[in-house]
Tab-separated table of C-alpha atoms and ligand atoms in Angstrom:
chain	number	residue	atom	x	y	z
A	1	MET	CA	-0.032	-0.024	-0.196
A	2	HIS	CA	2.861	2.306	0.745
A	3	LEU	CA	5.632	3.396	-2.046
A	4	THR	CA	9.131	3.147	-1.344
A	5	HIS	CA	11.524	4.627	-4.067
A	6	GLN	CA	15.427	4.788	-3.567
A	7	LEU	CA	16.631	8.110	-4.969
A	8	GLU	CA	18.902	7.492	-7.841
A	9	LEU	CA	21.229	10.314	-7.119
A	10	PHE	CA	21.244	9.792	-3.236
A	11	PRO	CA	21.577	5.824	-3.087
A	12	ASP	CA	21.280	5.860	0.537
A	13	HIS	CA	18.040	7.534	0.907
A	14	ARG	CA	14.807	6.174	0.090
A	15	VAL	CA	11.500	8.197	0.238
A	16	THR	CA	8.272	6.358	1.427
A	17	GLN	CA	5.002	7.657	0.758
A	18	VAL	CA	1.973	6.520	2.898
A	19	LEU	CA	-1.782	7.762	2.139
A	20	PHE	CA	-4.576	7.994	4.844
A	21	LYS	CA	-8.271	8.722	4.382
A	22	ASP	CA	-10.753	9.305	7.157
A	23	VAL	CA	-8.277	10.628	9.324
A	24	LYS	CA	-9.598	11.802	12.517
A	25	ASN	CA	-6.715	13.365	14.454
A	26	ALA	CA	-5.271	15.988	11.964
A	27	ALA	CA	-5.007	18.693	14.241
A	28	GLU	CA	-2.881	16.578	16.692
A	29	LEU	CA	-0.888	15.048	13.540
A	30	ARG	CA	0.119	18.768	12.552
A	31	GLN	CA	0.940	19.700	15.994
A	32	SER	CA	3.453	16.892	16.555
A	33	ALA	CA	5.155	17.548	13.045
A	34	VAL	CA	5.286	21.178	14.195
A	35	ALA	CA	6.797	19.885	17.461
A	36	GLY	CA	9.159	17.687	15.623
A	37	LYS	CA	7.732	14.606	16.994
A	38	ILE	CA	6.987	12.883	13.585
A	39	ASN	CA	9.704	12.176	11.053
A	40	ALA	CA	7.745	12.724	8.066
A	41	ALA	CA	6.215	15.768	5.830
A	42	LEU	CA	2.350	15.599	6.201
A	43	ILE	CA	1.258	16.759	2.892
A	44	LYS	CA	-2.594	17.666	1.695
A	45	PRO	CA	-3.360	14.996	-0.896
A	46	ALA	CA	-5.626	17.536	-2.775
A	47	MET	CA	-2.530	19.500	-3.652
A	48	VAL	CA	-0.907	16.298	-5.242
A	49	VAL	CA	-1.503	14.952	-8.735
A	50	ASN	CA	0.420	11.884	-8.227
A	51	SER	CA	3.390	10.244	-6.587
A	52	PHE	CA	5.908	11.237	-8.950
A	53	GLN	CA	5.207	15.082	-7.804
A	54	VAL	CA	6.159	13.866	-4.461
A	55	LEU	CA	9.430	12.270	-5.609
A	56	VAL	CA	10.544	15.162	-7.423
A	57	ALA	CA	9.957	17.243	-4.102
A	58	ALA	CA	11.958	15.105	-1.996
A	59	ASN	CA	14.960	14.488	-4.417
A	60	LYS	CA	15.403	18.518	-4.944
A	61	ALA	CA	14.841	18.842	-1.037
A	62	VAL	CA	17.756	15.966	-0.374
A	63	HIS	CA	20.075	17.669	-3.057
A	64	LEU	CA	19.313	21.152	-1.044
A	65	GLN	CA	20.048	19.755	2.100
A	66	LYS	CA	23.036	18.092	0.781
A	67	THR	CA	24.435	20.972	-0.789
A	68	GLY	CA	23.549	23.314	2.064
A	69	LYS	CA	21.069	25.298	0.237
A	70	MET	CA	17.812	24.569	1.948
A	71	LYS	CA	15.423	27.594	2.388
A	72	THR	CA	13.699	25.965	5.404
A	73	ARG	CA	14.733	24.499	8.604
A	74	SER	CA	14.263	21.059	8.006
A	75	LEU	CA	14.339	18.149	5.365
A	76	TYR	CA	10.688	17.676	5.771
A	77	SER	CA	9.696	21.237	5.690
A	78	GLU	CA	11.992	21.637	2.517
A	79	ILE	CA	9.989	19.012	0.886
A	80	ILE	CA	6.619	20.786	1.379
A	81	PHE	CA	8.207	23.833	0.215
A	82	SER	CA	9.583	22.296	-2.814
A	83	LEU	CA	6.120	21.105	-3.974
A	84	SER	CA	5.125	24.882	-4.309
A	85	PRO	CA	5.482	26.671	-7.623
A	86	THR	CA	6.489	30.053	-5.492
A	87	ASN	CA	9.354	30.937	-3.445
A	88	ASN	CA	6.678	32.051	-0.671
A	89	ILE	CA	7.451	29.626	2.581
A	90	SER	CA	4.395	30.450	4.539
A	91	GLU	CA	2.088	29.884	1.490
A	92	ALA	CA	3.892	26.623	0.739
A	93	PHE	CA	2.747	25.502	4.322
A	94	LYS	CA	-0.712	26.639	4.387
A	95	ARG	CA	-1.219	25.173	0.705
A	96	PHE	CA	0.473	22.008	0.641
A	97	GLY	CA	0.642	21.006	4.633
A	98	ILE	CA	-2.209	19.210	6.282
A	99	ALA	CA	-4.815	21.950	8.077
A	100	ASP	CA	-6.252	21.138	11.473
A	101	GLY	CA	-9.696	20.362	9.432
A	102	ASP	CA	-8.485	17.659	6.982
A	103	ASP	CA	-9.618	14.298	6.744
A	104	SER	CA	-6.746	12.681	4.385
A	105	VAL	CA	-3.368	13.068	4.676
A	106	LEU	CA	-0.180	11.618	2.709
A	107	LEU	CA	3.040	11.116	4.662
A	108	VAL	CA	6.506	11.439	3.141
A	109	LEU	CA	9.648	9.678	4.993
A	110	VAL	CA	13.304	10.249	4.025
A	111	HIS	CA	15.077	7.056	5.418
A	112	SER	CA	18.018	5.140	4.696
A	113	GLU	CA	17.528	1.493	5.948
A	114	ASP	CA	14.486	-0.491	5.784
A	115	GLU	CA	10.961	1.198	6.486
A	116	SER	CA	9.010	-1.244	8.449
A	117	GLN	CA	9.672	0.141	12.011
A	118	LEU	CA	9.145	3.628	10.912
A	119	LEU	CA	5.992	2.587	9.028
A	120	ALA	CA	4.903	0.899	12.036
A	121	ASP	CA	5.440	4.071	14.230
A	122	ILE	CA	3.483	6.354	11.674
A	123	LYS	CA	0.873	4.061	11.502
A	124	SER	CA	0.428	4.021	15.377
A	125	MET	CA	-0.130	7.792	15.479
A	126	VAL	CA	-2.506	8.231	12.593
A	127	ASN	CA	-6.113	7.694	13.408
A	128	GLY	CA	-7.431	6.859	9.915
A	129	GLN	CA	-7.771	4.085	7.311
A	130	GLN	CA	-4.527	3.512	5.220
A	131	VAL	CA	-5.175	3.041	1.335
A	132	PRO	CA	-3.123	2.471	-1.452
A	133	VAL	CA	-0.595	5.698	-2.706
A	134	GLU	CA	-1.912	5.362	-6.019
A	135	ASP	CA	-5.637	6.446	-4.492
A	136	VAL	CA	-3.950	10.016	-4.218
A	137	SER	CA	-5.276	11.241	-7.547
A	138	SER	CA	-8.847	10.443	-6.682
A	139	LEU	CA	-8.324	13.001	-3.720
A	140	THR	CA	-6.294	15.621	-6.044
A	141	ASP	CA	-8.233	19.057	-6.618
A	142	GLN	CA	-7.261	19.394	-10.344
A	143	GLU	CA	-9.151	22.918	-10.530
A	144	LYS	CA	-7.086	24.383	-7.291
A	145	ILE	CA	-4.107	22.833	-8.424
A	146	LYS	CA	-4.360	24.536	-12.214
A	147	LYS	CA	-5.271	27.799	-10.605
A	148	PHE	CA	-2.296	27.726	-8.063
A	149	TYR	CA	0.423	26.627	-10.562
A	150	LYS	CA	-1.006	28.991	-13.147
A	151	VAL	CA	-1.566	26.400	-15.445
A	152	THR	CA	-2.622	27.616	-19.363
A	153	PRO	CA	-5.287	26.336	-21.359
A	154	GLN	CA	-2.476	25.828	-24.167
A	155	GLU	CA	-0.459	23.674	-22.098
A	156	GLU	CA	-3.103	21.724	-20.769
A	157	LYS	CA	-3.678	20.689	-24.353
A	158	CYS	CA	-0.133	19.905	-25.058
A	159	GLY	CA	0.876	17.973	-21.753
A	160	THR	CA	-0.452	16.346	-18.622
A	161	LEU	CA	-1.108	18.353	-15.463
A	162	LEU	CA	1.517	16.311	-13.663
A	163	ASP	CA	4.046	17.934	-16.629
A	164	ALA	CA	3.163	21.406	-15.825
A	165	VAL	CA	3.350	20.834	-11.996
A	166	VAL	CA	6.474	19.238	-12.075
A	167	CYS	CA	8.060	21.778	-14.556
A	168	ARG	CA	7.293	24.692	-12.278
A	169	MET	CA	8.487	23.112	-9.257
A	170	ALA	CA	11.828	22.309	-10.770
A	171	ILE	CA	12.157	25.710	-12.304
A	172	LYS	CA	10.721	28.199	-9.752
A	173	ASP	CA	14.069	29.234	-8.226
A	174	VAL	CA	15.295	31.015	-11.490
A	175	LEU	CA	12.072	32.538	-12.645
B	1	MET	CA	38.032	23.005	-6.377
B	2	GLU	CA	36.083	19.800	-6.553
B	3	THR	CA	32.915	20.383	-3.850
B	4	LYS	CA	31.019	17.989	-2.059
B	5	GLU	CA	27.972	19.120	-3.588
B	6	ASN	CA	29.349	18.367	-7.468
B	7	LYS	CA	29.356	14.716	-6.502
B	8	SER	CA	26.064	13.033	-6.597
B	9	SER	CA	24.856	14.036	-9.926
B	10	SER	CA	28.446	13.353	-11.339
B	11	GLU	CA	28.660	9.871	-9.806
B	12	PHE	CA	25.714	8.537	-10.737
B	13	LEU	CA	26.251	9.503	-14.512
B	14	CYS	CA	29.057	7.533	-14.400
B	15	GLY	CA	27.037	4.463	-14.199
B	16	VAL	CA	24.685	5.361	-17.058
B	17	GLU	CA	24.387	5.327	-20.618
B	18	LEU	CA	26.511	8.129	-22.305
B	19	LEU	CA	24.266	9.064	-25.829
B	20	LYS	CA	26.272	11.785	-27.047
B	21	GLN	CA	29.467	13.641	-26.198
B	22	GLY	CA	29.069	17.474	-27.492
B	23	ALA	CA	31.149	20.503	-27.677
B	24	GLU	CA	29.873	22.024	-24.487
B	25	ALA	CA	27.594	19.129	-23.024
B	26	ARG	CA	27.149	15.570	-22.568
B	27	LEU	CA	23.753	13.789	-22.938
B	28	TYR	CA	23.007	10.721	-20.948
B	29	ARG	CA	20.397	8.297	-20.858
B	30	CYS	CA	18.981	6.961	-17.781
B	31	HIS	CA	15.992	6.201	-15.131
B	32	PHE	CA	15.150	9.123	-13.036
B	33	LEU	CA	12.764	9.207	-10.298
B	34	GLY	CA	11.484	5.905	-11.986
B	35	ARG	CA	11.022	7.436	-15.303
B	36	PRO	CA	12.906	7.167	-18.594
B	37	SER	CA	15.224	10.524	-18.632
B	38	ILE	CA	17.776	12.409	-20.736
B	39	VAL	CA	20.481	14.081	-18.472
B	40	LYS	CA	22.275	17.072	-20.309
B	41	GLU	CA	25.860	17.826	-18.236
B	42	ARG	CA	27.778	21.106	-19.101
B	43	PHE	CA	30.913	20.249	-18.196
B	44	HIS	CA	34.273	22.485	-17.602
B	45	LYS	CA	35.992	23.811	-20.944
B	46	ARG	CA	39.805	23.594	-20.077
B	47	TYR	CA	40.610	26.604	-22.058
B	48	ARG	CA	38.079	29.046	-20.413
B	49	HIS	CA	39.056	30.611	-17.169
B	50	PRO	CA	37.412	28.788	-14.333
B	51	ALA	CA	35.345	31.624	-13.284
B	52	LEU	CA	33.955	32.791	-16.336
B	53	ASP	CA	33.388	29.196	-17.537
B	54	ASP	CA	31.312	28.638	-14.422
B	55	LYS	CA	29.272	31.784	-15.189
B	56	LEU	CA	28.450	30.842	-18.562
B	57	SER	CA	27.551	27.157	-18.056
B	58	HIS	CA	25.610	28.585	-15.344
B	59	ARG	CA	23.894	30.946	-17.602
B	60	ARG	CA	23.226	28.835	-20.236
B	61	THR	CA	21.682	26.366	-17.872
B	62	LEU	CA	19.353	28.901	-16.881
B	63	GLN	CA	18.530	30.123	-20.169
B	64	GLU	CA	17.622	26.808	-21.381
B	65	VAL	CA	15.536	25.904	-18.525
B	66	ARG	CA	13.842	29.134	-18.581
B	67	SER	CA	13.026	28.991	-22.360
B	68	ILE	CA	11.609	25.369	-21.894
B	69	LEU	CA	8.891	26.841	-19.391
B	70	ARG	CA	8.132	29.754	-21.707
B	71	CYS	CA	7.785	27.113	-24.565
B	72	ARG	CA	5.484	24.839	-22.550
B	73	ARG	CA	3.367	27.742	-21.269
B	74	ALA	CA	2.604	28.700	-24.843
B	75	GLY	CA	1.637	25.024	-25.622
B	76	ILE	CA	4.617	24.111	-27.474
B	77	LEU	CA	5.956	20.454	-27.244
B	78	VAL	CA	9.274	20.421	-25.186
B	79	PRO	CA	10.455	17.918	-22.860
B	80	VAL	CA	9.402	18.612	-19.113
B	81	VAL	CA	12.245	19.516	-16.655
B	82	TYR	CA	12.513	17.030	-13.788
B	83	PHE	CA	15.270	18.425	-11.876
B	84	VAL	CA	18.094	21.180	-12.209
B	85	ASP	CA	21.334	20.617	-10.484
B	86	TYR	CA	22.870	24.068	-10.424
B	87	SER	CA	26.132	23.210	-8.703
B	88	SER	CA	27.203	20.894	-11.607
B	89	ASN	CA	24.893	22.479	-14.180
B	90	CYS	CA	23.106	19.360	-15.170
B	91	ILE	CA	19.553	19.235	-16.308
B	92	PHE	CA	17.308	16.447	-15.928
B	93	LEU	CA	14.715	15.813	-18.856
B	94	GLU	CA	11.852	13.887	-19.778
B	95	GLU	CA	13.025	11.345	-22.320
B	96	ILE	CA	10.896	11.726	-25.727
B	97	VAL	CA	10.435	7.750	-25.829
B	98	ASP	CA	9.550	6.268	-29.124
B	99	SER	CA	10.540	9.419	-31.368
B	100	CYS	CA	12.991	10.069	-34.304
B	101	THR	CA	14.628	13.185	-35.146
B	102	VAL	CA	13.009	15.092	-37.864
B	103	ARG	CA	16.137	15.084	-39.863
B	104	GLU	CA	16.175	11.111	-39.888
B	105	HIS	CA	12.639	11.228	-40.494
B	106	ILE	CA	13.074	13.185	-43.972
B	107	ALA	CA	16.036	10.989	-44.671
B	108	SER	CA	14.369	7.808	-44.575
B	109	SER	CA	12.124	8.801	-47.519
B	110	LEU	CA	9.452	6.581	-45.613
B	111	CYS	CA	7.025	9.541	-46.145
B	112	SER	CA	5.423	10.887	-49.033
B	113	ASN	CA	5.461	14.390	-50.182
B	114	ARG	CA	2.225	15.022	-48.820
B	115	GLU	CA	3.354	13.776	-45.490
B	116	LEU	CA	6.826	16.013	-45.809
B	117	GLU	CA	4.633	19.259	-46.629
B	118	GLN	CA	2.602	18.586	-43.537
B	119	LEU	CA	5.442	18.060	-41.359
B	120	VAL	CA	7.203	21.518	-42.593
B	121	GLU	CA	4.078	23.228	-42.240
B	122	GLN	CA	3.644	22.074	-38.534
B	123	ILE	CA	7.258	23.007	-37.842
B	124	GLY	CA	6.469	26.720	-39.396
B	125	GLN	CA	3.414	26.800	-36.987
B	126	ILE	CA	5.449	25.840	-34.032
B	127	LEU	CA	8.270	27.989	-34.751
B	128	ALA	CA	5.765	30.796	-35.623
B	129	LYS	CA	4.655	30.315	-31.712
B	130	MET	CA	7.860	30.055	-30.297
B	131	HIS	CA	8.897	33.404	-32.113
B	132	ASP	CA	5.705	35.226	-30.829
B	133	GLU	CA	6.587	34.173	-27.232
B	134	ASP	CA	10.114	35.748	-28.013
B	135	VAL	CA	12.104	32.706	-27.452
B	136	ILE	CA	14.923	32.412	-30.004
B	137	HIS	CA	16.133	28.797	-30.308
B	138	GLY	CA	19.573	29.826	-31.236
B	139	ASP	CA	20.400	26.425	-32.843
B	140	LEU	CA	17.744	25.882	-35.100
B	141	THR	CA	18.278	22.193	-37.037
B	142	THR	CA	16.035	18.925	-37.894
B	143	SER	CA	17.930	17.395	-35.382
B	144	ASN	CA	16.983	19.559	-32.870
B	145	MET	CA	13.287	18.616	-33.660
B	146	LEU	CA	11.958	15.197	-32.481
B	147	LEU	CA	8.985	13.504	-33.929
B	148	ARG	CA	6.797	11.227	-32.330
B	149	PRO	CA	4.543	9.526	-34.774
B	150	GLY	CA	0.685	9.489	-34.298
B	151	GLN	CA	-1.135	6.039	-34.027
B	152	ASP	CA	-4.474	5.554	-35.766
B	153	ASP	CA	-6.465	8.960	-35.356
B	154	VAL	CA	-3.795	10.561	-32.823
B	155	VAL	CA	-1.969	13.306	-34.763
B	156	SER	CA	2.038	13.114	-34.660
B	157	GLN	CA	3.695	15.271	-32.171
B	158	LEU	CA	6.781	17.446	-32.826
B	159	PHE	CA	8.881	18.638	-29.816
B	160	VAL	CA	11.699	21.045	-30.108
B	161	ILE	CA	14.847	20.137	-27.791
B	162	ASP	CA	18.099	21.578	-26.824
B	163	PHE	CA	17.460	25.073	-25.706
B	164	GLY	CA	21.176	25.436	-24.755
B	165	LEU	CA	21.401	28.396	-26.849
B	166	SER	CA	18.358	29.872	-26.859
B	167	TYR	CA	17.469	33.356	-25.245
B	168	ILE	CA	14.849	35.844	-24.914
B	169	SER	CA	14.171	38.496	-27.369
B	170	SER	CA	11.590	40.369	-29.449
B	171	LEU	CA	13.778	41.445	-32.038
B	172	PRO	CA	12.853	40.836	-35.625
B	173	GLU	CA	16.624	40.365	-36.363
B	174	ASP	CA	17.288	37.663	-33.856
B	175	LYS	CA	13.882	35.617	-35.190
B	176	GLY	CA	15.184	36.289	-38.615
B	177	VAL	CA	18.917	35.002	-37.974
B	178	ASP	CA	17.209	32.259	-35.796
B	179	LEU	CA	15.284	30.970	-39.223
B	180	TYR	CA	18.077	31.525	-41.121
B	181	VAL	CA	20.398	29.000	-39.188
B	182	LEU	CA	17.488	26.533	-39.899
B	183	GLU	CA	17.561	27.505	-43.311
B	184	LYS	CA	21.175	26.932	-44.086
B	185	ALA	CA	20.802	23.907	-41.691
B	186	PHE	CA	17.685	22.271	-43.585
B	187	LEU	CA	19.048	22.934	-47.075
B	188	SER	CA	22.636	21.358	-46.491
B	189	THR	CA	21.207	18.379	-44.693
B	190	HIS	CA	18.306	17.868	-46.955
B	191	PRO	CA	19.302	18.404	-50.578
B	192	THR	CA	16.801	19.889	-53.227
B	193	THR	CA	14.461	20.927	-50.707
B	194	GLU	CA	14.353	24.563	-51.612
B	195	ASP	CA	10.563	24.374	-52.159
B	196	LEU	CA	9.930	22.609	-48.870
B	197	PHE	CA	11.470	25.184	-47.043
B	198	GLU	CA	9.777	27.759	-48.872
B	199	LYS	CA	6.352	25.970	-47.455
B	200	LEU	CA	7.771	26.279	-44.057
B	201	LEU	CA	8.261	29.899	-44.039
B	202	LYS	CA	4.943	30.149	-45.658
B	203	SER	CA	3.149	28.650	-42.961
B	204	TYR	CA	5.426	30.535	-40.421
B	205	VAL	CA	4.278	33.706	-41.966
B	206	ALA	CA	0.547	32.505	-41.765
B	207	ALA	CA	0.955	31.488	-38.026
B	208	SER	CA	2.970	34.456	-36.728
B	209	SER	CA	1.374	38.023	-35.951
B	210	LYS	CA	4.396	39.452	-36.158
B	211	SER	CA	5.989	37.593	-39.538
B	212	LEU	CA	6.692	40.782	-41.596
B	213	PRO	CA	9.701	42.287	-40.047
B	214	VAL	CA	10.966	38.900	-39.339
B	215	ILE	CA	10.861	37.780	-42.750
B	216	ARG	CA	12.179	41.192	-44.009
B	217	LYS	CA	15.444	40.687	-41.721
B	218	LEU	CA	15.928	37.242	-42.673
B	219	ASP	CA	15.975	38.715	-46.425
B	220	GLU	CA	18.523	41.095	-45.266
B	221	VAL	CA	20.684	38.395	-43.705
B	222	ARG	CA	20.349	35.944	-46.690
B	223	LEU	CA	21.582	38.580	-48.669
B	224	ARG	CA	24.892	39.466	-46.223
B	225	GLY	CA	25.443	35.766	-46.273
B	226	ARG	CA	25.272	35.641	-50.061
B	227	LYS	CA	27.767	38.548	-50.338
B	228	ARG	CA	30.181	37.206	-47.782
B	229	SER	CA	30.292	34.144	-49.968
B	230	MET	CA	30.879	35.826	-52.899
B	231	VAL	CA	33.774	37.925	-51.422
B	232	GLY	CA	35.147	34.360	-50.362
C	1	LIG	N1	14.603	14.918	-24.366
C	1	LIG	C1	15.098	13.811	-25.278
C	1	LIG	N2	14.338	12.957	-25.573
C	1	LIG	C2	14.812	11.979	-26.541
C	1	LIG	N3	15.685	12.182	-27.238
C	1	LIG	C3	16.566	13.097	-26.892
C	1	LIG	C4	16.119	13.984	-25.929
C	1	LIG	N4	17.101	15.090	-26.066
C	1	LIG	C5	18.343	14.790	-26.711
C	1	LIG	N5	17.663	13.367	-27.372
C	1	LIG	C6	18.342	12.422	-28.541
C	1	LIG	O1	19.833	13.030	-28.342
C	1	LIG	C7	20.253	13.605	-29.751
C	1	LIG	C8	21.241	14.690	-29.262
C	1	LIG	O2	20.520	15.796	-28.904
C	1	LIG	P1	21.042	17.457	-28.780
C	1	LIG	O3	22.407	17.220	-28.221
C	1	LIG	O4	20.163	17.870	-27.786
C	1	LIG	O5	20.772	17.908	-30.099
C	1	LIG	C9	19.176	13.968	-30.488
C	1	LIG	O6	19.231	13.960	-31.727
C	1	LIG	C10	18.019	12.975	-29.971
C	1	LIG	O7	17.993	11.636	-30.656
């Protein structure tokens, strides 16, 4: 149900994504994350087109961490920031991080070894139903994404929404 | 100085397939984040001063990704950028799978005259759109266009690649030169295709809202080119 991908550029880093629906304790989870008690990025599934988008963000965040160029305080906040098409940090958290009233959450973990213990920890914290990560697409708010990433109608005709989103994430620092 | 940060991309590239060694950049094929990808690595040129070299490589990398996004926004097919490593000037791009270059396609003589005409008309329209967005490609050739044939009722897709020498300009002169570069390349790679290139220009003119001064400049540049070759 979860998805783990080893980063090609950083072979000792794996990225694991876990998706929950019917979440009852989003506020508590968010507070734990702010307090640094959860080793994961807590992302709003509505702002995710598919898991590749999250991999692009995680790869960029690890790269910036290694090169000492992160714009935020931790790897997990950097992942959330990397999802955003703008360079406004607080806006990125507001849009892409979970909010207290949310009923679904995508957790993103970066780790080196086997993820089973980490997964068990996460599952014990989230009061909700785990579903396959691929289901994130059914939670995507396409209209919101189009608006926030400023996807043009011409662009929609020539490529997928995922293409448009990923391209902006990759390039936002130099616009 | 070899910094720590340069290593992850270069170490990774040691283990993947080298597609092409160019004068300024190497092109690799690999899987990146699970997807078929092309990596363009701008390397150091030993004869250039290191600081200048860094600056130039960096600027070209920036120009390349900016032009790509500008084209995509305008609805022009170009490879998606997945990741940019500015510390080693590597760009990770979508691989346009199942494609061949327009050069190969024309040379293969697998297509009828009608198809060729349609193809150059498509090229003219795309270049018009690109120039109307003020993107100057800088190295237009039929090798820098990839064709993904359509199946059944899907039209074939034409991608523009390699924006390494591109820049943004609204000057008709720059657009005229861009077309002139293509004309030279086109006529030298595909003999006896003057008519075909004229068709391309015609569709460019029909599709662009600002083509008049561009074609005038093209004519000027052609004349200059001819004079130069007469002088020898
Ligand atoms: N994004 C891409 N997808 C597929 N093939 C590519 C891509 N970029 C370059 N190539 C191939 O590599 C060759 C050299 O590319 P270039 O140096 O960019 O002109 C091209 O002629 C293509 O066959």
